[in-house]
XYZ file of C-alpha atoms in Angstrom:
752
model
C 10.582 7.187 -134.439
C 12.048 9.318 -136.565
C 13.644 11.658 -134.328
C 15.573 8.629 -132.994
C 16.727 6.844 -135.609
C 16.177 9.375 -138.796
C 19.779 10.153 -139.216
C 20.707 6.499 -139.019
C 21.719 5.853 -143.339
C 19.662 2.703 -144.388
C 16.592 3.247 -141.996
C 13.115 3.999 -143.611
C 10.390 4.879 -140.370
C 6.621 5.645 -141.022
C 5.275 6.061 -137.197
C 5.767 2.901 -135.760
C 6.918 0.585 -138.666
C 11.068 0.194 -139.502
C 12.676 -0.948 -141.988
C 16.545 -1.579 -142.683
C 18.061 -1.585 -146.107
C 21.565 -2.785 -146.536
C 23.846 -4.122 -150.161
C 25.857 -6.343 -147.998
C 25.263 -9.294 -145.085
C 28.361 -7.188 -143.181
C 26.393 -3.970 -142.884
C 23.152 -5.335 -142.133
C 24.053 -7.323 -138.923
C 26.423 -3.666 -139.036
C 23.069 -1.673 -139.136
C 20.856 -3.485 -136.886
C 23.290 -3.461 -134.180
C 23.274 -0.075 -134.176
C 19.124 0.683 -134.397
C 19.308 -2.214 -131.612
C 21.798 -0.010 -129.345
C 19.500 3.838 -130.736
C 16.559 1.863 -128.666
C 17.822 0.267 -126.181
C 19.088 3.575 -125.118
C 15.921 5.735 -125.360
C 13.498 2.738 -123.786
C 11.737 1.201 -126.260
C 11.141 -2.648 -127.143
C 10.374 -4.094 -130.198
C 7.677 -7.213 -130.675
C 10.138 -10.123 -131.758
C 6.556 -11.396 -133.564
C 6.383 -8.605 -136.031
C 10.273 -8.587 -136.557
C 11.415 -10.228 -139.701
C 14.854 -10.523 -140.356
C 17.007 -10.095 -143.588
C 14.852 -10.786 -146.067
C 15.216 -10.609 -150.292
C 11.182 -9.842 -150.204
C 9.369 -8.111 -147.673
C 5.565 -6.589 -147.718
C 5.958 -2.203 -146.332
C 2.671 0.185 -146.203
C 1.349 -2.274 -149.302
C 4.256 -2.588 -151.106
C 6.005 -5.561 -151.854
C 9.759 -4.608 -151.658
C 13.150 -6.975 -153.767
C 16.269 -6.932 -154.982
C 14.306 -6.257 -158.803
C 12.592 -3.186 -157.384
C 9.091 -3.001 -156.041
C 5.388 -3.969 -156.954
C 2.288 -3.365 -155.406
C 1.343 -5.849 -152.043
C -1.333 -8.686 -153.565
C -3.140 -8.621 -149.772
C -4.737 -4.530 -151.319
C -5.074 -5.259 -154.624
C -7.008 -8.216 -154.182
C -9.399 -6.075 -151.051
C -9.921 -3.808 -154.419
C -10.314 -6.660 -157.113
C -13.028 -7.692 -154.012
C -14.914 -4.673 -153.562
C -18.174 -4.694 -155.116
C -19.608 -0.995 -157.512
C -19.925 1.736 -155.776
C -23.896 3.573 -155.660
C -22.698 6.776 -154.815
C -19.921 9.646 -154.805
C -18.301 8.574 -152.043
C -18.072 5.573 -151.955
C -16.275 6.146 -155.781
C -13.358 9.082 -153.452
C -12.908 5.790 -151.900
C -12.708 3.757 -154.301
C -10.602 5.857 -156.703
C -8.469 7.439 -153.541
C -7.300 2.948 -152.856
C -7.352 2.758 -156.560
C -4.766 5.575 -157.116
C -2.551 4.733 -154.377
C -1.718 1.558 -156.296
C -1.341 3.729 -159.607
C 2.221 4.495 -159.413
C 2.605 1.211 -161.476
C 0.270 0.924 -163.055
C 0.843 2.936 -166.672
C -2.805 1.886 -167.875
C -4.193 2.478 -164.971
C -6.037 5.897 -165.858
C -6.337 5.204 -169.850
C -9.869 3.368 -168.557
C -11.031 5.374 -165.598
C -12.343 9.194 -167.467
C -15.951 6.830 -167.183
C -14.904 7.352 -163.259
C -13.724 10.160 -162.403
C -16.554 12.243 -164.979
C -18.688 10.858 -162.014
C -17.561 13.661 -159.601
C -17.754 16.159 -161.827
C -19.567 19.184 -159.466
C -23.551 19.266 -160.614
C -22.943 15.498 -162.406
C -26.282 13.387 -161.709
C -25.382 9.895 -160.552
C -25.841 7.552 -163.619
C -24.024 4.342 -163.493
C -23.698 3.434 -166.228
C -22.395 0.378 -169.203
C -18.505 3.156 -169.661
C -18.732 2.846 -165.597
C -19.416 -1.069 -165.291
C -16.189 -1.003 -168.065
C -13.910 1.449 -166.532
C -14.809 -0.152 -162.575
C -13.892 -4.065 -164.622
C -10.449 -2.761 -166.443
C -9.376 -0.869 -163.249
C -9.000 -4.227 -161.146
C -7.197 -6.646 -165.042
C -4.412 -3.302 -165.110
C -4.479 -4.129 -160.973
C -3.077 -7.281 -161.299
C -0.602 -7.333 -163.858
C 0.844 -4.546 -162.726
C 4.511 -3.985 -163.203
C 7.840 -4.274 -161.247
C 9.174 -0.222 -160.721
C 12.853 -0.729 -160.766
C 14.617 1.337 -157.624
C 15.965 4.924 -158.211
C 19.769 4.760 -157.789
C 20.760 8.558 -158.648
C 24.503 7.849 -160.335
C 21.899 6.248 -163.442
C 20.437 9.028 -166.728
C 17.402 9.891 -165.927
C 14.212 10.482 -168.554
C 11.015 12.552 -167.360
C 8.799 11.909 -169.890
C 5.472 13.714 -170.108
C 2.219 14.620 -172.498
C -1.284 16.637 -172.225
C -4.743 16.205 -173.539
C -7.710 18.092 -173.587
C -8.810 17.145 -170.182
C -5.437 14.738 -169.230
C -1.177 15.414 -167.123
C 0.603 12.858 -167.045
C 3.857 11.593 -166.432
C 6.579 8.691 -165.801
C 9.861 8.649 -164.496
C 12.604 5.956 -166.134
C 15.864 5.445 -166.118
C 18.110 3.882 -168.478
C 19.137 0.620 -167.263
C 21.948 -2.718 -168.865
C 17.879 -3.690 -170.451
C 17.191 -0.032 -171.768
C 14.992 2.767 -169.989
C 12.577 1.281 -166.527
C 10.280 3.370 -165.126
C 10.458 4.205 -162.412
C 7.246 6.271 -160.970
C 4.695 7.002 -163.098
C 1.641 10.541 -161.922
C -1.645 11.859 -163.904
C -5.117 13.763 -162.960
C -7.035 15.463 -164.651
C -7.324 19.184 -165.335
C -9.539 21.367 -163.380
C -12.347 23.176 -165.585
C -9.888 26.253 -165.502
C -7.513 24.249 -167.140
C -8.671 22.653 -170.425
C -8.645 25.755 -171.016
C -4.999 27.216 -171.449
C -3.411 26.419 -175.181
C -2.032 23.455 -175.955
C 1.150 25.588 -175.132
C 0.081 25.612 -171.597
C -1.131 22.159 -170.644
C 2.146 20.940 -172.241
C 3.594 22.940 -170.370
C 1.654 21.982 -167.136
C 2.267 18.944 -167.500
C 6.467 18.718 -167.547
C 6.180 21.363 -164.654
C 3.355 18.908 -162.690
C 5.383 16.169 -164.000
C 8.999 16.953 -162.161
C 7.210 18.754 -158.387
C 5.551 14.418 -158.313
C 9.030 13.124 -159.398
C 11.108 15.918 -156.878
C 11.916 13.960 -154.358
C 14.363 12.199 -157.138
C 15.334 14.906 -158.947
C 16.058 17.416 -157.013
C 19.710 17.714 -156.667
C 20.183 15.976 -159.432
C 23.072 17.735 -162.067
C 20.382 17.355 -164.789
C 17.972 14.791 -166.837
C 16.473 14.837 -169.961
C 12.898 16.219 -170.106
C 10.808 14.425 -172.876
C 7.778 16.540 -174.061
C 6.560 15.930 -177.850
C 5.309 19.174 -178.236
C 8.653 21.781 -179.766
C 7.401 24.436 -179.581
C 8.077 23.847 -175.482
C 11.722 22.644 -176.030
C 12.768 26.740 -177.014
C 10.952 27.760 -173.793
C 12.643 25.309 -171.213
C 16.297 25.527 -172.511
C 15.820 29.241 -173.974
C 16.055 30.346 -169.900
C 14.873 33.895 -171.411
C 11.223 34.140 -169.779
C 10.209 37.761 -171.509
C 8.175 36.633 -173.948
C 7.351 33.689 -173.431
C 3.901 34.180 -171.775
C 2.742 34.552 -168.608
C 0.902 30.918 -167.866
C 3.751 29.623 -168.571
C 6.147 32.509 -167.084
C 4.804 31.554 -163.436
C 5.176 27.664 -164.520
C 8.414 28.074 -165.754
C 9.387 29.750 -162.662
C 8.704 26.676 -160.171
C 11.275 24.315 -163.168
C 14.263 26.445 -162.279
C 14.549 24.676 -159.220
C 15.846 21.421 -160.923
C 17.927 21.073 -164.392
C 15.987 19.901 -166.762
C 17.110 19.813 -171.120
C 14.203 19.701 -173.030
C 13.675 17.293 -175.656
C 11.746 16.224 -178.468
C 10.058 13.604 -178.902
C 6.781 11.923 -180.945
C 3.728 12.322 -179.629
C 3.586 8.209 -180.969
C 6.830 6.985 -179.317
C 5.443 8.250 -176.028
C 3.255 6.384 -175.315
C 2.770 6.170 -171.017
C 2.585 9.387 -171.621
C 0.639 9.777 -173.395
C -1.997 7.623 -171.973
C -1.407 8.927 -168.641
C -2.329 11.706 -169.526
C -5.308 11.127 -171.284
C -6.547 8.715 -169.330
C -5.753 10.575 -165.632
C -5.913 8.827 -162.215
C -7.058 11.373 -159.791
C -8.542 14.825 -160.033
C -6.136 16.872 -157.923
C -6.238 20.295 -159.794
C -3.688 22.647 -159.730
C -4.464 25.252 -157.332
C -1.936 27.713 -158.207
C -3.140 28.066 -162.074
C -6.989 28.630 -161.308
C -6.370 32.730 -161.278
C -4.449 32.547 -164.337
C -6.882 34.263 -165.894
C -7.733 37.528 -163.905
C -4.506 38.002 -163.776
C -3.452 38.031 -166.800
C -5.283 39.703 -168.157
C -4.431 42.364 -165.274
C -0.885 42.483 -166.361
C -1.092 42.906 -169.669
C -3.645 45.461 -170.275
C -1.694 47.183 -167.480
C 0.532 49.673 -170.001
C -2.160 49.768 -171.926
C -5.324 51.809 -170.345
C -8.431 50.205 -171.727
C -11.797 50.358 -171.355
C -14.201 47.609 -171.400
C -15.677 48.693 -174.290
C -12.922 48.964 -176.150
C -12.127 45.443 -174.739
C -15.115 44.408 -176.169
C -14.653 45.087 -179.818
C -11.090 43.898 -179.677
C -12.897 40.773 -178.792
C -15.119 40.862 -181.317
C -13.687 41.800 -183.991
C -10.821 38.638 -182.563
C -13.200 35.843 -183.546
C -15.020 38.074 -186.948
C -10.640 38.456 -187.875
C -10.737 34.852 -190.473
C -6.069 35.161 -189.757
C -6.111 35.675 -185.980
C -9.886 33.063 -185.369
C -7.424 29.772 -186.638
C -4.675 31.148 -184.848
C -7.043 31.017 -181.239
C -8.219 28.082 -182.396
C -4.939 26.080 -182.762
C -3.085 27.575 -180.012
C -6.397 26.300 -178.298
C -6.298 22.552 -179.842
C -2.684 22.327 -181.132
C 0.144 23.327 -184.169
C 0.554 21.443 -186.784
C 3.798 19.144 -186.780
C 4.960 21.448 -189.756
C 3.838 25.083 -191.134
C 2.631 23.951 -195.202
C 0.003 21.876 -192.752
C -1.473 25.061 -191.670
C -3.812 26.896 -192.774
C -2.424 30.109 -195.233
C -4.435 32.323 -192.854
C -2.204 31.447 -189.786
C 0.561 31.011 -190.595
C 2.268 34.399 -189.974
C 1.637 32.068 -186.825
C 3.900 28.943 -186.848
C 7.036 31.471 -185.975
C 5.086 32.194 -182.842
C 3.482 29.426 -181.685
C 5.181 28.933 -178.841
C 4.449 32.360 -177.551
C 1.204 32.062 -178.273
C -1.656 31.820 -175.297
C -5.437 32.635 -175.626
C -7.602 34.452 -172.521
C -10.762 35.771 -172.237
C -11.149 35.382 -176.018
C -7.997 37.949 -176.914
C -5.231 35.771 -178.684
C -2.363 36.380 -176.620
C 1.388 36.331 -177.426
C 3.546 36.849 -174.897
C 2.267 39.363 -172.825
C 1.098 41.418 -175.989
C -2.995 41.378 -177.496
C -2.541 40.348 -180.330
C -5.166 42.381 -182.567
C -7.671 42.515 -185.643
C -7.134 43.604 -189.060
C -10.069 45.929 -188.785
C -8.509 47.721 -185.895
C -5.213 48.082 -186.421
C -5.387 51.773 -188.079
C -6.920 53.189 -184.917
C -3.934 51.274 -182.455
C -1.819 52.393 -184.957
C -3.103 56.091 -184.240
C -4.036 55.417 -180.493
C 0.451 54.310 -180.132
C 1.908 57.766 -183.077
C -1.219 59.686 -180.246
C 2.690 61.581 -178.906
C 4.040 62.322 -182.421
C 7.086 60.326 -180.959
C 9.880 58.968 -183.063
C 9.965 55.271 -185.105
C 11.709 53.381 -182.548
C 9.736 55.011 -178.595
C 6.779 53.947 -181.050
C 7.904 50.195 -181.567
C 8.328 50.814 -177.858
C 5.287 51.457 -176.576
C 3.349 49.226 -178.546
C 6.421 46.421 -177.171
C 4.231 46.796 -174.186
C 0.871 46.251 -175.321
C -0.060 44.643 -178.650
C 0.785 43.046 -181.427
C 0.414 41.928 -184.940
C 2.210 40.090 -187.606
C 4.607 43.750 -189.894
C 3.325 46.181 -186.589
C 7.594 46.657 -186.774
C 6.332 47.569 -190.852
C 3.344 49.213 -190.249
C 4.511 51.626 -187.063
C 7.809 52.802 -189.452
C 5.057 53.493 -192.148
C 3.491 55.758 -189.932
C 5.111 57.193 -189.148
C 6.436 57.932 -192.276
C 3.048 58.813 -193.470
C 2.896 61.458 -190.820
C 3.025 65.845 -192.032
C 2.858 66.744 -188.445
C 6.674 65.012 -187.812
C 7.305 65.208 -191.066
C 7.614 69.350 -190.411
C 9.382 68.211 -187.767
C 11.650 66.013 -188.544
C 15.638 67.420 -188.742
C 17.277 67.925 -192.196
C 17.849 64.856 -194.702
C 21.493 63.234 -193.884
C 24.694 63.563 -196.034
C 24.995 61.840 -199.295
C 27.840 59.991 -200.296
C 31.086 61.733 -201.996
C 29.892 60.738 -205.827
C 33.771 61.679 -207.616
C 33.970 63.479 -210.986
C 34.883 60.613 -213.996
C 38.996 63.221 -214.680
C 38.309 64.704 -218.387
C 40.251 64.107 -220.437
C 42.162 67.170 -221.730
C 43.065 70.678 -219.728
C 40.415 73.296 -219.365
C 37.950 70.749 -221.039
C 35.763 71.679 -217.768
C 35.909 74.466 -215.848
C 34.392 75.825 -212.354
C 33.369 79.378 -212.304
C 31.853 81.021 -209.016
C 31.834 84.793 -207.812
C 33.830 85.624 -204.640
C 33.526 89.014 -202.377
C 36.820 89.612 -200.105
C 36.920 92.458 -198.189
C 34.465 94.927 -200.623
C 35.707 93.559 -203.607
C 33.745 91.609 -206.848
C 36.411 88.292 -208.288
C 35.529 85.364 -210.572
C 37.007 82.414 -210.250
C 37.704 80.215 -212.545
C 39.235 76.843 -211.985
C 40.502 73.569 -214.865
C 39.015 70.141 -213.627
C 41.365 68.575 -215.143
C 44.604 71.337 -214.171
C 43.098 72.490 -210.913
C 44.826 74.913 -212.406
C 42.870 78.773 -210.856
C 42.197 82.285 -212.595
C 41.630 85.114 -210.557
C 39.989 87.711 -212.289
C 38.445 91.397 -210.412
C 35.455 92.728 -210.920
C 34.112 96.683 -211.358
C 30.656 95.562 -210.960
C 28.760 91.260 -210.966
C 26.305 92.197 -214.261
C 26.955 89.209 -216.968
C 28.140 91.557 -218.966
C 31.470 91.922 -216.811
C 31.495 88.035 -215.497
C 31.207 87.259 -219.427
C 34.859 89.573 -220.400
C 36.776 87.817 -217.649
C 35.594 84.729 -219.071
C 36.610 85.890 -221.952
C 40.115 86.721 -221.448
C 40.666 83.831 -220.011
C 39.163 81.790 -222.830
C 41.284 83.672 -225.219
C 44.737 82.142 -222.969
C 43.688 78.427 -222.622
C 41.053 77.341 -225.723
C 37.217 77.799 -224.675
C 35.853 75.422 -222.676
C 33.708 72.069 -223.379
C 31.557 72.603 -220.238
C 31.511 74.982 -218.105
C 30.121 74.565 -214.811
C 27.950 77.216 -212.133
C 25.824 77.768 -209.271
C 22.429 79.463 -210.014
C 23.873 83.283 -210.062
C 21.528 85.881 -212.098
C 25.075 86.487 -214.286
C 24.982 83.179 -215.132
C 20.948 82.289 -215.729
C 20.533 84.852 -217.434
C 20.056 85.277 -220.418
C 22.841 87.837 -222.203
C 25.125 84.081 -220.293
C 23.362 81.871 -222.130
C 24.187 83.679 -225.665
C 26.981 83.342 -224.444
C 28.248 80.456 -224.036
C 25.394 79.393 -227.320
C 27.661 81.645 -228.929
C 31.055 80.714 -227.893
C 29.670 77.152 -228.238
C 30.086 75.243 -224.588
C 27.715 73.984 -222.791
C 26.861 75.961 -219.319
C 25.530 72.936 -216.567
C 24.171 74.632 -213.572
C 24.028 73.362 -209.294
C 21.378 72.907 -207.507
C 20.205 76.494 -205.669
C 21.442 76.924 -202.313
C 23.668 73.276 -202.590
C 26.584 75.014 -203.477
C 28.562 71.199 -201.398
C 27.350 70.396 -205.883
C 29.482 72.717 -207.521
C 32.587 72.117 -205.152
C 35.430 72.624 -207.441
C 34.552 76.222 -207.670
C 33.842 75.842 -204.283
C 36.793 74.730 -203.272
C 38.353 76.266 -205.637
C 36.972 80.267 -204.788
C 38.111 78.719 -199.950
C 41.944 79.187 -202.456
C 41.500 82.160 -204.117
C 41.440 84.246 -200.260
C 44.103 82.745 -198.861
C 45.558 84.263 -201.911
C 44.046 87.325 -201.876
C 45.119 87.832 -197.800
C 49.300 87.841 -199.071
C 51.128 90.776 -199.462
C 51.819 90.127 -203.188
C 48.667 88.666 -204.527
C 50.523 87.790 -207.769
C 53.470 86.230 -206.869
C 50.950 84.103 -204.173
C 48.608 83.102 -207.448
C 51.795 82.056 -209.141
C 53.518 79.924 -206.079
C 50.080 77.556 -205.978
C 49.968 77.303 -210.183
C 53.940 76.238 -209.479
C 53.815 74.256 -207.193
C 52.951 70.476 -207.195
C 49.760 68.363 -206.425
C 51.094 65.833 -204.313
C 48.614 63.014 -205.100
C 48.798 63.191 -208.022
C 52.419 64.469 -207.823
C 52.765 68.001 -210.422
C 51.187 71.563 -210.248
C 48.922 72.679 -212.212
C 50.496 74.913 -214.441
C 52.427 71.084 -215.445
C 49.203 69.391 -215.502
C 48.302 72.765 -217.674
C 50.943 73.531 -220.592
C 53.250 70.564 -219.865
C 56.210 72.046 -218.630
C 56.858 73.724 -214.019
C 56.493 77.462 -214.565
C 60.217 80.025 -213.577
C 59.078 81.526 -209.764
C 61.774 83.402 -207.546
C 63.491 79.385 -205.757
C 66.972 78.896 -208.511
C 65.962 75.844 -210.422
C 68.647 74.273 -213.334
C 67.549 75.138 -216.664
C 66.554 72.115 -217.846
C 63.704 71.741 -215.296
C 61.691 73.936 -217.384
C 61.934 71.892 -220.930
C 58.242 71.197 -221.717
C 57.475 66.858 -221.426
C 54.327 65.212 -221.895
C 52.248 64.730 -219.044
C 51.140 60.500 -219.110
C 47.181 60.498 -219.197
C 46.757 57.296 -217.570
C 49.112 57.643 -215.099
C 47.109 60.692 -213.595
C 43.778 59.048 -214.571
C 45.486 56.829 -212.115
C 46.613 59.062 -209.395
C 43.311 61.277 -209.193
C 40.765 58.230 -209.076
C 42.307 56.879 -206.375
C 43.155 60.863 -204.481
C 39.119 60.936 -205.094
C 37.978 57.592 -203.628
C 39.653 58.184 -200.635
C 38.202 61.441 -200.723
C 34.640 59.516 -200.154
C 35.871 56.889 -197.640
C 37.204 60.009 -195.391
C 34.014 62.017 -196.138
C 30.955 59.449 -196.426
C 32.190 57.914 -192.917
C 32.649 61.821 -191.708
C 29.675 62.824 -192.167
C 27.877 59.665 -191.726
C 26.737 59.651 -195.287
C 23.526 57.843 -196.899
C 22.329 57.479 -200.395
C 19.022 59.136 -200.461
C 16.487 56.821 -203.385
C 15.396 58.882 -206.583
C 12.344 60.811 -206.733
C 10.082 59.833 -209.893
C 8.444 62.426 -211.141
C 4.521 62.963 -209.747
C 6.131 62.475 -206.415
C 4.841 65.100 -203.198
C 7.260 66.429 -201.303
C 8.335 68.769 -198.964
C 11.954 71.069 -199.180
C 13.626 72.210 -197.108
C 16.622 74.886 -197.070
C 20.113 74.048 -194.647
C 19.450 76.735 -192.200
C 14.899 76.698 -192.538
C 13.404 74.922 -189.561
C 10.357 72.321 -190.962
C 9.677 71.078 -193.732
C 6.329 73.084 -194.771
C 6.659 74.295 -198.388
C 4.521 71.253 -200.300
C 5.244 70.730 -203.778
C 5.452 67.996 -206.316
C 8.083 66.506 -209.073
C 8.072 66.936 -211.819
C 11.239 66.493 -213.296
C 14.828 65.421 -212.746
C 16.843 67.920 -214.042
C 20.233 66.613 -212.659
C 20.714 63.943 -210.725
C 20.580 64.956 -207.588
C 18.697 68.232 -208.461
C 15.619 68.082 -208.943
C 12.688 70.188 -210.146
C 9.578 70.626 -208.018
C 5.865 72.630 -208.604
C 5.238 74.334 -205.428
C 2.584 77.240 -204.458
C 5.169 79.736 -205.470
C 6.324 78.964 -209.088
C 8.862 76.011 -209.961
C 11.984 74.975 -208.546
C 14.776 73.639 -208.682
C 16.639 71.610 -205.045
C 18.660 69.303 -204.389
C 17.952 65.485 -203.477
C 18.800 67.163 -199.404
C 16.722 69.181 -199.339
C 13.311 66.585 -200.143
C 11.341 64.196 -197.855
C 8.865 62.409 -199.542
C 5.008 62.092 -198.284
C 2.038 60.891 -198.014
C -0.310 62.371 -200.992
C -3.114 62.306 -198.714
C -1.194 63.218 -195.203
C -2.863 67.238 -194.759
C -4.884 64.791 -192.295
C -1.296 63.358 -190.718
C -3.246 59.740 -192.048
C -3.047 56.884 -193.890
C -4.702 54.239 -194.141
C -1.765 51.557 -193.156
C -3.106 48.169 -191.896
C -0.797 45.943 -193.325
C 2.124 47.712 -194.095
C 2.180 48.869 -197.583
C 1.572 52.386 -197.639
C 3.878 55.974 -197.347
C 7.075 54.387 -197.227
C 10.106 56.972 -195.998
C 13.052 57.880 -198.362
C 14.994 55.299 -197.227
C 12.776 53.148 -198.890
C 11.693 54.480 -201.795
C 12.846 53.881 -205.084
C 16.290 52.490 -205.580
C 18.806 55.087 -206.558
C 21.130 54.884 -210.173
C 24.917 54.767 -210.645
C 25.220 58.475 -211.175
C 28.156 61.015 -212.063
C 28.258 63.936 -210.716
C 30.349 67.064 -209.806
C 32.395 66.599 -206.658
C 33.963 68.912 -204.243
C 37.029 69.725 -203.840
C 40.139 67.843 -202.386
C 38.692 69.425 -198.629
C 35.188 67.457 -198.955
C 35.111 63.782 -198.384
C 33.199 60.384 -196.994
C 31.834 56.778 -195.983
C 33.444 53.476 -195.932
C 30.998 52.846 -198.153
C 28.493 54.348 -199.798
C 25.007 52.103 -199.782
C 23.803 50.790 -202.974
C 20.024 49.782 -203.120
C 18.647 47.540 -205.472
C 14.663 47.270 -206.644
C 14.195 44.442 -204.889
C 12.197 41.288 -205.436
C 8.640 39.731 -205.234
C 8.320 39.361 -201.399
C 11.054 41.910 -200.195
C 11.451 45.503 -199.044
C 13.593 47.820 -197.960
C 15.561 48.670 -194.472
C 15.174 52.457 -193.045
C 18.664 52.761 -194.384
C 18.036 51.957 -198.136
C 19.566 47.925 -197.448
C 17.028 45.666 -199.923
C 15.601 42.723 -198.567
C 15.042 40.066 -200.419
C 12.817 37.567 -199.524
C 14.319 33.955 -199.340
C 13.076 31.917 -203.099
C 12.221 29.047 -201.029
C 9.478 30.968 -198.662
C 8.256 32.663 -202.006
C 7.482 28.831 -203.470
C 5.392 28.100 -200.804
């Protein structure tokens, strides 16, 4: 019959039963004429005694259909009411089948069916008791007072409300009318034995998906509809559309939901009376067979990326049961999480924010598709993660495939940082941000000195930090005595400086030079060995001196340098040093050589602006990072530029200058720049750590917070990043990031 009349709108066929429906008499007459014509064409005749025309209410397939909606046929209800109590499982199944046929009308029907459904469980003895008799009687009362369901109208806003209990799921389809929400249909069923072991979020997800599928003929094709649940974490899973962090079982269910367009909303359980009652007293025992094999497949997928023996799985399972934190989270996941964090036991609060990703499987706690590892096994798992001595990011990626626990990312970072093998193979430390030196108060107050070899000859280069004035003196030998003589000659011309900065050459570290500094009353400052950038002013002067020595007339080239204005400062070294210009080979007015007073304040402003620009370009070009300050007693490894591997261990004894430390090694005390030192664990000889909580060896960027400091700065050609990281000692609840940034826990969390 459907093949004959199915294409005519307004006609419903079920075998040889035909129902026509329309909005007006005119439409109804046209529809009747069309149906009669079609039946005549195929040679079918109607039984006039069974035909009813233009009825405002009629019975069809056990339902009474009227302009107000749909209600059960009283004759069907009467048949159920008159049924005697079943005496065996077969009779009970027939009875429940009749009840379930009319169950769409009764939201409270399942409230009393649980005692009856319990008799259908396999291997359950037949025992008809008081609970069953009461349920049998109550069902009759509910059916005789069933409500009238509204007709579904695809133009009206649609709502699906779904809920799950420990033994059943239920849902109700509603639509908004002028008088409020009216039910269109109800559905419910009991959970299978497998489904009763689902985590609560999985049960709630199953209830939502199953309800939508039961109402498929109403929901398919709708632009959108509201899906109401009383499980808040489920709202995020449904609306997010990203299944990557969703529990595997929920992933499969949510994929089935993708053919619909729901917008999930949270409503407190007390406001979901109908769906809640349906779930707590399901009307049928229909199981969702697509989920019965989920446990085994779930476990297989979880372990696919991490080959593990049955013995190890058993150990994880046993340790999970012993771990107070995991056991508490496990129990919450199986039952239901409290709505507010303050209501969660302290042992499980670390898991509250990810409750929507948690599930339980075969005695294990699972986050998404990753096993949550108990505290007692985390050290072992960290060692496995770092088996190949990969870096922090790759170790994290490896862990992301199979295992998880709170703060695992931090623990992996600390584990890699504490590995001696990895420390030895790590690259050199990054350049640190440039620390500009302060402009001295007057010329020749502070100078830098260094030795220069050019074309087989040795020279002493001296540079004034105030004026950038350079002296170049030829050395017949590189002894301390020869250097001292040239410096005395310079001092005789310009006066004795208060401070002399040099490297650690033997000429400057000899007892003879120390005596010279004492007798002539100046302070000697030495930079870190094998780190020329620490005496940047003198190093830059050496480059300038080499350029001068390449000229045919060395003295004319030196005169030209001293008389040429420094663009950033607006004056030449000679003007800054002596307050007057030097006469050169260029013609000039005599008045230009009149002595002038240097405006020191203006000079300082220009100098600071120039050095700030240097710092910006230097730090950005070299990707400079602030290395944390080391403390006396800190164990370190040493690696100078050009060396392979961090192999020489030592211990910091003191900081002799900013970014310069004295380190005690097996070879004796060494002075090293901070860039040549890497913090190591005091027990890293085995490449292991007892870290299980994120509180072990901290890499360089997470160590002590450096204080602002001033050190000698490189000359103009050496430049720095846009921002110099400044780290502060974190307060309680804080930590440092790898870049040295201090992350502090918000005060509201510290008060919990």
